[in-house]
Amino acid sequence: MRKTLEQISSDPFHGVYFIGTTPPKQNTDIEKVSDIADKLLSRLDEIEYDGLIVYDIQDESSRIDKPRPFPFMQTHDPRMYAQLLMHKSERSVITYKSVSQRNEQDFVNWLKEAWHQFEIRDLVLVGSPAATNDIQLSLADAYKAIASHAPEFYLGGVTIAERHAKKGDEHARLIHKTHQGCQYFVTQAVYNAQATIDMLTRYAHECAASQQKPQRIILTFSPCGSAKTLEFIEWLGISVPEATSLRILNADKPLKESILICYNNLVQILEAVLPLGIPLGLNIESLTNRKEEIDAAILLYKLLKATMDKKLAQLQLNS
């Protein structure tokens, strides 16, 4: 029987392990969507994982002046693809939902369909990529709507270390979102270990000071095999230190170099954060559909999961 994320997350000494993916493009025939899901899951047969994350891809061009390195294309409904993956994999699937494009009643209807028609249980809400957008529903109002009309979801939020580096208040956002109903958080892709360490350390201290239990933080990592992918990573707002960029771009094998960088970043984060009592998890994604980067994401997953499992076992042994 498929376990929910809530069941998987109950033990803080165990990590939760996810693979991030996006729905196929909207112009993909529905029969081919099923084939794409099968192909993805066949790639994952060689690894042990708890579930998948299905993103709700939005056009974020309003957030930044630079052109998008890869063209934006509408995708199939994430709920449909999440349900398909859920049934085929018999694993938990976290579904992302961007809330700003709909009014409250439309959003409530979306929630009801998500629960009853698409069997969605694990949900992450995402706000507008830019404050200047025409926002029909704010993230705060979406949290209120879900609390009033659909409290059964196991609700998560997004956390962004880069925002903490700029504003110094991401720990406060985490606590505020917890009060709004969030029970776990998924980070943006990590390429700046220190920014993530700073954010999570402040969060842990704030939780201790207010006698709150820290929520689980699922750390996202993604391999990078080309200058184009690196450009896209930075376009998404992910902080990549200059030395890291140069290491990847000047390496004989950029993909392998990025895997080593992600590994080193995770080790630094675990050493700094695990003693603070924050339950952690991993989400590994490929930001492109290039076969080399998808294969690299699987290799990265194996390496990072083994690393986190070992560190968590050592923590349990010493507790």
mmCIF file of C-alpha atoms in Angstrom:
data_model
loop_
_atom_site.group_PDB
_atom_site.id
_atom_site.type_symbol
_atom_site.label_atom_id
_atom_site.label_comp_id
_atom_site.label_asym_id
_atom_site.label_seq_id
_atom_site.Cartn_x
_atom_site.Cartn_y
_atom_site.Cartn_z
ATOM 1 C CA MET A 1 0.000 0.000 0.000
ATOM 2 C CA ARG A 2 1.295 3.454 -0.924
ATOM 3 C CA LYS A 3 2.537 5.455 2.063
ATOM 4 C CA THR A 4 1.783 9.166 2.284
ATOM 5 C CA LEU A 5 4.505 11.726 2.820
ATOM 6 C CA GLU A 6 3.132 12.334 6.320
ATOM 7 C CA GLN A 7 3.670 8.683 7.213
ATOM 8 C CA ILE A 8 7.146 8.662 5.687
ATOM 9 C CA SER A 9 8.095 11.856 7.543
ATOM 10 C CA SER A 10 7.193 10.713 11.044
ATOM 11 C CA ASP A 11 10.736 9.682 12.070
ATOM 12 C CA PRO A 12 13.180 12.622 12.206
ATOM 13 C CA PHE A 13 16.155 10.212 12.048
ATOM 14 C CA HIS A 14 15.081 9.034 8.591
ATOM 15 C CA GLY A 15 15.457 11.138 5.467
ATOM 16 C CA VAL A 16 12.743 11.419 2.840
ATOM 17 C CA TYR A 17 13.894 11.030 -0.743
ATOM 18 C CA PHE A 18 12.221 12.435 -3.844
ATOM 19 C CA ILE A 19 12.781 12.863 -7.556
ATOM 20 C CA GLY A 20 11.582 16.138 -9.090
ATOM 21 C CA THR A 21 9.946 16.224 -12.513
ATOM 22 C CA THR A 22 7.667 18.334 -14.711
ATOM 23 C CA PRO A 23 4.519 17.351 -16.612
ATOM 24 C CA PRO A 24 4.954 16.792 -20.363
ATOM 25 C CA LYS A 25 4.240 19.704 -22.682
ATOM 26 C CA GLN A 26 0.571 20.471 -23.225
ATOM 27 C CA ASN A 27 0.699 19.512 -26.904
ATOM 28 C CA THR A 28 1.815 15.958 -26.023
ATOM 29 C CA ASP A 29 -0.830 13.336 -26.821
ATOM 30 C CA ILE A 30 -2.321 11.820 -23.694
ATOM 31 C CA GLU A 31 -1.216 8.318 -24.728
ATOM 32 C CA LYS A 32 2.345 9.551 -25.043
ATOM 33 C CA VAL A 33 2.105 11.160 -21.583
ATOM 34 C CA SER A 34 1.652 7.663 -20.157
ATOM 35 C CA ASP A 35 4.683 6.455 -22.125
ATOM 36 C CA ILE A 36 6.761 9.353 -20.784
ATOM 37 C CA ALA A 37 5.762 8.427 -17.242
ATOM 38 C CA ASP A 38 6.737 4.803 -17.873
ATOM 39 C CA LYS A 39 10.103 5.863 -19.257
ATOM 40 C CA LEU A 40 10.788 8.059 -16.228
ATOM 41 C CA LEU A 41 9.851 5.332 -13.761
ATOM 42 C CA SER A 42 11.923 2.739 -15.617
ATOM 43 C CA ARG A 43 14.948 5.009 -15.093
ATOM 44 C CA LEU A 44 14.159 5.033 -11.365
ATOM 45 C CA ASP A 45 13.906 1.240 -11.051
ATOM 46 C CA GLU A 46 17.537 1.040 -9.952
ATOM 47 C CA ILE A 47 17.127 3.368 -6.954
ATOM 48 C CA GLU A 48 15.150 3.380 -3.719
ATOM 49 C CA TYR A 49 13.045 6.502 -3.419
ATOM 50 C CA ASP A 50 9.988 7.605 -1.451
ATOM 51 C CA GLY A 51 8.185 9.487 -4.185
ATOM 52 C CA LEU A 52 8.162 12.194 -6.808
ATOM 53 C CA ILE A 53 7.593 15.932 -6.932
ATOM 54 C CA VAL A 54 5.595 17.263 -9.888
ATOM 55 C CA TYR A 55 6.180 20.965 -10.515
ATOM 56 C CA ASP A 56 3.651 23.508 -11.755
ATOM 57 C CA ILE A 57 5.747 25.316 -14.363
ATOM 58 C CA GLN A 58 4.947 29.005 -14.839
ATOM 59 C CA ASP A 59 6.282 31.698 -17.138
ATOM 60 C CA GLU A 60 8.576 33.633 -14.796
ATOM 61 C CA SER A 61 9.767 36.182 -17.347
ATOM 62 C CA SER A 62 8.210 39.019 -15.294
ATOM 63 C CA ARG A 63 10.671 38.236 -12.487
ATOM 64 C CA ILE A 64 13.801 39.080 -14.452
ATOM 65 C CA ASP A 65 14.863 41.267 -17.383
ATOM 66 C CA LYS A 66 17.079 38.631 -18.995
ATOM 67 C CA PRO A 67 15.469 36.379 -21.640
ATOM 68 C CA ARG A 68 14.607 32.839 -20.563
ATOM 69 C CA PRO A 69 17.433 30.511 -21.756
ATOM 70 C CA PHE A 70 14.925 27.785 -22.622
ATOM 71 C CA PRO A 71 11.537 28.796 -24.099
ATOM 72 C CA PHE A 72 8.516 28.527 -21.799
ATOM 73 C CA MET A 73 5.857 26.048 -22.896
ATOM 74 C CA GLN A 74 2.586 25.193 -21.182
ATOM 75 C CA THR A 75 2.399 21.700 -19.695
ATOM 76 C CA HIS A 76 -0.332 19.223 -18.932
ATOM 77 C CA ASP A 77 -2.170 19.630 -15.618
ATOM 78 C CA PRO A 78 0.279 18.697 -12.829
ATOM 79 C CA ARG A 79 -2.580 16.980 -10.980
ATOM 80 C CA MET A 80 -3.184 14.622 -13.873
ATOM 81 C CA TYR A 81 0.496 13.757 -14.208
ATOM 82 C CA ALA A 82 0.863 13.381 -10.438
ATOM 83 C CA GLN A 83 -2.042 10.938 -10.333
ATOM 84 C CA LEU A 84 -0.571 8.970 -13.222
ATOM 85 C CA LEU A 85 2.833 8.714 -11.502
ATOM 86 C CA MET A 86 1.159 7.884 -8.203
ATOM 87 C CA HIS A 87 -0.687 4.903 -9.683
ATOM 88 C CA LYS A 88 2.225 3.670 -11.785
ATOM 89 C CA SER A 89 4.874 3.997 -9.039
ATOM 90 C CA GLU A 90 2.660 3.294 -6.005
ATOM 91 C CA ARG A 91 4.582 6.007 -4.197
ATOM 92 C CA SER A 92 3.839 9.380 -2.683
ATOM 93 C CA VAL A 93 3.700 12.325 -5.115
ATOM 94 C CA ILE A 94 3.994 15.964 -4.027
ATOM 95 C CA THR A 95 2.112 18.251 -6.402
ATOM 96 C CA TYR A 96 3.051 21.918 -6.774
ATOM 97 C CA LYS A 97 0.373 24.556 -7.342
ATOM 98 C CA SER A 98 0.985 28.151 -8.403
ATOM 99 C CA VAL A 99 -1.893 30.125 -6.874
ATOM 100 C CA SER A 100 -1.672 33.677 -8.206
ATOM 101 C CA GLN A 101 -3.542 33.177 -11.517
ATOM 102 C CA ARG A 102 -6.945 32.215 -10.030
ATOM 103 C CA ASN A 103 -9.404 33.945 -7.713
ATOM 104 C CA GLU A 104 -10.333 32.307 -4.435
ATOM 105 C CA GLN A 105 -13.417 30.470 -5.690
ATOM 106 C CA ASP A 106 -11.528 29.039 -8.656
ATOM 107 C CA PHE A 107 -8.752 27.955 -6.318
ATOM 108 C CA VAL A 108 -11.202 26.247 -3.949
ATOM 109 C CA ASN A 109 -12.722 24.406 -6.908
ATOM 110 C CA TRP A 110 -9.223 23.387 -7.991
ATOM 111 C CA LEU A 111 -8.563 22.019 -4.494
ATOM 112 C CA LYS A 112 -11.770 19.976 -4.465
ATOM 113 C CA GLU A 113 -10.965 18.495 -7.878
ATOM 114 C CA ALA A 114 -7.393 17.811 -6.753
ATOM 115 C CA TRP A 115 -8.643 15.848 -3.730
ATOM 116 C CA HIS A 116 -11.609 13.964 -5.181
ATOM 117 C CA GLN A 117 -10.820 13.579 -8.876
ATOM 118 C CA PHE A 118 -7.014 13.416 -8.883
ATOM 119 C CA GLU A 119 -6.394 11.894 -5.408
ATOM 120 C CA ILE A 120 -3.848 14.563 -4.490
ATOM 121 C CA ARG A 121 -2.874 14.452 -0.804
ATOM 122 C CA ASP A 122 0.600 16.050 -0.657
ATOM 123 C CA LEU A 123 0.549 19.642 -1.893
ATOM 124 C CA VAL A 124 2.993 22.566 -2.111
ATOM 125 C CA LEU A 125 1.627 26.045 -2.825
ATOM 126 C CA VAL A 126 3.724 28.608 -4.682
ATOM 127 C CA GLY A 127 3.078 32.339 -4.893
ATOM 128 C CA SER A 128 3.642 34.785 -7.732
ATOM 129 C CA PRO A 129 7.219 34.930 -9.106
ATOM 130 C CA ALA A 130 7.074 38.747 -9.073
ATOM 131 C CA ALA A 131 5.272 41.241 -6.865
ATOM 132 C CA THR A 132 4.457 43.355 -9.924
ATOM 133 C CA ASN A 133 2.346 40.629 -11.526
ATOM 134 C CA ASP A 134 -1.428 40.773 -11.776
ATOM 135 C CA ILE A 135 -2.007 38.663 -8.662
ATOM 136 C CA GLN A 136 -5.565 37.373 -8.332
ATOM 137 C CA LEU A 137 -4.837 35.370 -5.177
ATOM 138 C CA SER A 138 -1.980 35.972 -2.779
ATOM 139 C CA LEU A 139 -0.165 33.074 -1.159
ATOM 140 C CA ALA A 140 -1.431 34.182 2.268
ATOM 141 C CA ASP A 141 -5.041 34.137 1.041
ATOM 142 C CA ALA A 142 -4.469 30.748 -0.567
ATOM 143 C CA TYR A 143 -3.327 29.374 2.797
ATOM 144 C CA LYS A 144 -6.483 30.792 4.395
ATOM 145 C CA ALA A 145 -8.657 29.240 1.683
ATOM 146 C CA ILE A 146 -7.101 25.823 2.068
ATOM 147 C CA ALA A 147 -7.492 25.981 5.855
ATOM 148 C CA SER A 148 -11.182 26.881 5.512
ATOM 149 C CA HIS A 149 -12.166 24.568 2.671
ATOM 150 C CA ALA A 150 -9.636 21.735 2.395
ATOM 151 C CA PRO A 151 -7.711 21.124 5.616
ATOM 152 C CA GLU A 152 -6.958 17.465 4.834
ATOM 153 C CA PHE A 153 -3.994 18.119 2.524
ATOM 154 C CA TYR A 154 -0.500 17.493 3.861
ATOM 155 C CA LEU A 155 0.627 20.996 3.034
ATOM 156 C CA GLY A 156 4.121 22.151 2.202
ATOM 157 C CA GLY A 157 5.832 25.364 1.209
ATOM 158 C CA VAL A 158 8.867 26.570 -0.705
ATOM 159 C CA THR A 159 11.908 28.044 0.997
ATOM 160 C CA ILE A 160 14.619 30.060 -0.770
ATOM 161 C CA ALA A 161 18.049 30.517 0.787
ATOM 162 C CA GLU A 162 18.866 33.278 -1.709
ATOM 163 C CA ARG A 163 16.024 35.332 -0.234
ATOM 164 C CA HIS A 164 17.564 34.913 3.216
ATOM 165 C CA ALA A 165 20.954 36.031 1.908
ATOM 166 C CA LYS A 166 19.350 39.245 0.603
ATOM 167 C CA LYS A 167 16.770 40.016 3.290
ATOM 168 C CA GLY A 168 17.828 37.950 6.303
ATOM 169 C CA ASP A 169 14.272 36.928 7.151
ATOM 170 C CA GLU A 170 13.638 33.556 5.506
ATOM 171 C CA HIS A 171 13.635 31.859 8.935
ATOM 172 C CA ALA A 172 10.733 34.116 9.915
ATOM 173 C CA ARG A 173 8.909 33.178 6.688
ATOM 174 C CA LEU A 174 9.329 29.506 7.553
ATOM 175 C CA ILE A 175 7.782 29.987 10.964
ATOM 176 C CA HIS A 176 4.996 32.171 9.599
ATOM 177 C CA LYS A 177 4.196 29.620 6.892
ATOM 178 C CA THR A 178 4.129 26.913 9.556
ATOM 179 C CA HIS A 179 1.476 28.922 11.399
ATOM 180 C CA GLN A 180 -0.400 29.121 8.072
ATOM 181 C CA GLY A 181 -0.467 25.324 7.835
ATOM 182 C CA CYS A 182 2.812 24.229 6.216
ATOM 183 C CA GLN A 183 4.203 20.989 7.621
ATOM 184 C CA TYR A 184 7.298 20.645 5.428
ATOM 185 C CA PHE A 185 9.339 22.755 3.039
ATOM 186 C CA VAL A 186 11.164 22.165 -0.243
ATOM 187 C CA THR A 187 14.166 24.342 -1.083
ATOM 188 C CA GLN A 188 15.134 25.853 -4.384
ATOM 189 C CA ALA A 189 18.104 24.013 -5.941
ATOM 190 C CA VAL A 190 21.197 24.370 -3.744
ATOM 191 C CA TYR A 191 24.442 25.590 -5.265
ATOM 192 C CA ASN A 192 25.415 27.903 -2.407
ATOM 193 C CA ALA A 193 25.905 25.772 0.698
ATOM 194 C CA GLN A 194 26.644 28.690 3.010
ATOM 195 C CA ALA A 195 23.412 30.504 2.147
ATOM 196 C CA THR A 196 21.453 27.345 3.002
ATOM 197 C CA ILE A 197 23.429 26.819 6.227
ATOM 198 C CA ASP A 198 22.823 30.429 7.300
ATOM 199 C CA MET A 199 19.075 30.149 6.679
ATOM 200 C CA LEU A 200 18.615 26.807 8.419
ATOM 201 C CA THR A 201 20.796 27.768 11.377
ATOM 202 C CA ARG A 202 18.724 30.884 11.980
ATOM 203 C CA TYR A 203 15.562 28.819 11.580
ATOM 204 C CA ALA A 204 16.730 26.240 14.133
ATOM 205 C CA HIS A 205 17.674 28.928 16.669
ATOM 206 C CA GLU A 206 14.365 30.732 16.161
ATOM 207 C CA CYS A 207 12.464 27.469 16.685
ATOM 208 C CA ALA A 208 14.430 26.752 19.877
ATOM 209 C CA ALA A 209 13.838 30.274 21.199
ATOM 210 C CA SER A 210 10.073 30.004 20.630
ATOM 211 C CA GLN A 211 9.920 26.339 21.691
ATOM 212 C CA GLN A 212 8.650 25.158 18.312
ATOM 213 C CA LYS A 213 9.483 21.925 16.563
ATOM 214 C CA PRO A 214 11.334 22.520 13.270
ATOM 215 C CA GLN A 215 9.541 21.249 10.195
ATOM 216 C CA ARG A 216 11.191 18.940 7.708
ATOM 217 C CA ILE A 217 13.282 20.655 5.042
ATOM 218 C CA ILE A 218 13.700 18.827 1.732
ATOM 219 C CA LEU A 219 16.913 19.996 0.062
ATOM 220 C CA THR A 220 16.855 20.170 -3.745
ATOM 221 C CA PHE A 221 19.923 19.450 -5.853
ATOM 222 C CA SER A 222 20.323 19.445 -9.633
ATOM 223 C CA PRO A 223 23.285 18.556 -11.862
ATOM 224 C CA CYS A 224 24.601 21.017 -14.423
ATOM 225 C CA GLY A 225 26.367 19.870 -17.568
ATOM 226 C CA SER A 226 26.619 22.911 -19.816
ATOM 227 C CA ALA A 227 26.910 26.687 -19.956
ATOM 228 C CA LYS A 228 23.282 26.803 -21.136
ATOM 229 C CA THR A 229 22.039 24.851 -18.103
ATOM 230 C CA LEU A 230 24.137 27.030 -15.815
ATOM 231 C CA GLU A 231 22.607 30.120 -17.425
ATOM 232 C CA PHE A 232 19.146 28.670 -16.775
ATOM 233 C CA ILE A 233 20.020 27.862 -13.151
ATOM 234 C CA GLU A 234 21.074 31.465 -12.567
ATOM 235 C CA TRP A 235 18.039 32.769 -14.495
ATOM 236 C CA LEU A 236 15.825 30.874 -12.034
ATOM 237 C CA GLY A 237 17.351 32.923 -9.226
ATOM 238 C CA ILE A 238 19.576 30.177 -7.847
ATOM 239 C CA SER A 239 22.758 31.532 -6.290
ATOM 240 C CA VAL A 240 25.880 30.059 -7.866
ATOM 241 C CA PRO A 241 29.157 31.391 -6.416
ATOM 242 C CA GLU A 242 31.602 32.585 -9.056
ATOM 243 C CA ALA A 243 34.191 29.962 -8.162
ATOM 244 C CA THR A 244 31.548 27.250 -8.539
ATOM 245 C CA SER A 245 30.557 28.515 -11.987
ATOM 246 C CA LEU A 246 34.169 28.547 -13.110
ATOM 247 C CA ARG A 247 34.774 25.035 -11.763
ATOM 248 C CA ILE A 248 31.848 23.692 -13.792
ATOM 249 C CA LEU A 249 32.545 25.621 -16.994
ATOM 250 C CA ASN A 250 36.286 24.869 -17.040
ATOM 251 C CA ALA A 251 36.017 21.204 -16.090
ATOM 252 C CA ASP A 252 36.808 18.477 -18.638
ATOM 253 C CA LYS A 253 33.557 16.797 -17.531
ATOM 254 C CA PRO A 254 31.203 19.532 -16.287
ATOM 255 C CA LEU A 255 28.445 17.105 -15.240
ATOM 256 C CA LYS A 256 30.770 15.099 -13.006
ATOM 257 C CA GLU A 257 32.197 18.315 -11.583
ATOM 258 C CA SER A 258 28.692 19.555 -10.719
ATOM 259 C CA ILE A 259 27.928 16.240 -8.999
ATOM 260 C CA LEU A 260 31.070 16.618 -6.866
ATOM 261 C CA ILE A 261 30.077 20.197 -6.037
ATOM 262 C CA CYS A 262 26.573 19.095 -5.000
ATOM 263 C CA TYR A 263 28.065 16.303 -2.882
ATOM 264 C CA ASN A 264 30.463 18.684 -1.125
ATOM 265 C CA ASN A 265 27.630 21.167 -0.552
ATOM 266 C CA LEU A 266 25.449 18.483 1.025
ATOM 267 C CA VAL A 267 28.259 17.326 3.319
ATOM 268 C CA GLN A 268 28.798 20.905 4.507
ATOM 269 C CA ILE A 269 25.077 21.376 5.117
ATOM 270 C CA LEU A 270 24.681 18.094 6.994
ATOM 271 C CA GLU A 271 27.665 18.769 9.237
ATOM 272 C CA ALA A 272 26.341 22.205 10.139
ATOM 273 C CA VAL A 273 22.598 21.517 10.308
ATOM 274 C CA LEU A 274 22.013 17.941 11.512
ATOM 275 C CA PRO A 275 23.139 18.732 15.095
ATOM 276 C CA LEU A 276 20.472 21.479 15.176
ATOM 277 C CA GLY A 277 17.612 18.965 15.071
ATOM 278 C CA ILE A 278 16.012 19.878 11.734
ATOM 279 C CA PRO A 279 14.588 16.818 9.943
ATOM 280 C CA LEU A 280 15.887 16.745 6.386
ATOM 281 C CA GLY A 281 15.170 15.179 3.017
ATOM 282 C CA LEU A 282 16.416 15.253 -0.549
ATOM 283 C CA ASN A 283 14.847 16.141 -3.876
ATOM 284 C CA ILE A 284 16.952 15.522 -6.980
ATOM 285 C CA GLU A 285 15.860 17.067 -10.268
ATOM 286 C CA SER A 286 17.130 17.530 -13.797
ATOM 287 C CA LEU A 287 16.464 21.035 -15.067
ATOM 288 C CA THR A 288 16.635 19.934 -18.705
ATOM 289 C CA ASN A 289 15.426 16.935 -20.687
ATOM 290 C CA ARG A 290 18.934 16.137 -21.946
ATOM 291 C CA LYS A 291 19.605 12.426 -21.428
ATOM 292 C CA GLU A 292 23.079 13.104 -20.015
ATOM 293 C CA GLU A 293 21.713 15.402 -17.320
ATOM 294 C CA ILE A 294 18.843 13.043 -16.476
ATOM 295 C CA ASP A 295 21.322 10.170 -16.070
ATOM 296 C CA ALA A 296 23.548 12.446 -13.996
ATOM 297 C CA ALA A 297 20.590 13.246 -11.742
ATOM 298 C CA ILE A 298 20.174 9.515 -11.011
ATOM 299 C CA LEU A 299 23.864 9.205 -10.162
ATOM 300 C CA LEU A 300 23.659 12.332 -8.015
ATOM 301 C CA TYR A 301 20.642 10.868 -6.216
ATOM 302 C CA LYS A 302 22.519 7.647 -5.375
ATOM 303 C CA LEU A 303 25.492 9.555 -4.003
ATOM 304 C CA LEU A 304 23.517 12.087 -1.964
ATOM 305 C CA LYS A 305 21.039 9.568 -0.531
ATOM 306 C CA ALA A 306 23.875 7.296 0.628
ATOM 307 C CA THR A 307 25.593 10.305 2.186
ATOM 308 C CA MET A 308 22.494 11.486 4.053
ATOM 309 C CA ASP A 309 21.579 7.976 5.201
ATOM 310 C CA LYS A 310 25.050 7.487 6.663
ATOM 311 C CA LYS A 311 25.044 10.858 8.447
ATOM 312 C CA LEU A 312 21.553 10.244 9.863
ATOM 313 C CA ALA A 313 22.565 6.778 11.104
ATOM 314 C CA GLN A 314 25.609 8.293 12.824
ATOM 315 C CA LEU A 315 23.393 10.951 14.389
ATOM 316 C CA GLN A 316 21.015 8.303 15.705
ATOM 317 C CA LEU A 317 23.932 6.265 17.066
ATOM 318 C CA ASN A 318 25.258 9.274 18.982
ATOM 319 C CA SER A 319 21.896 10.483 20.294
#
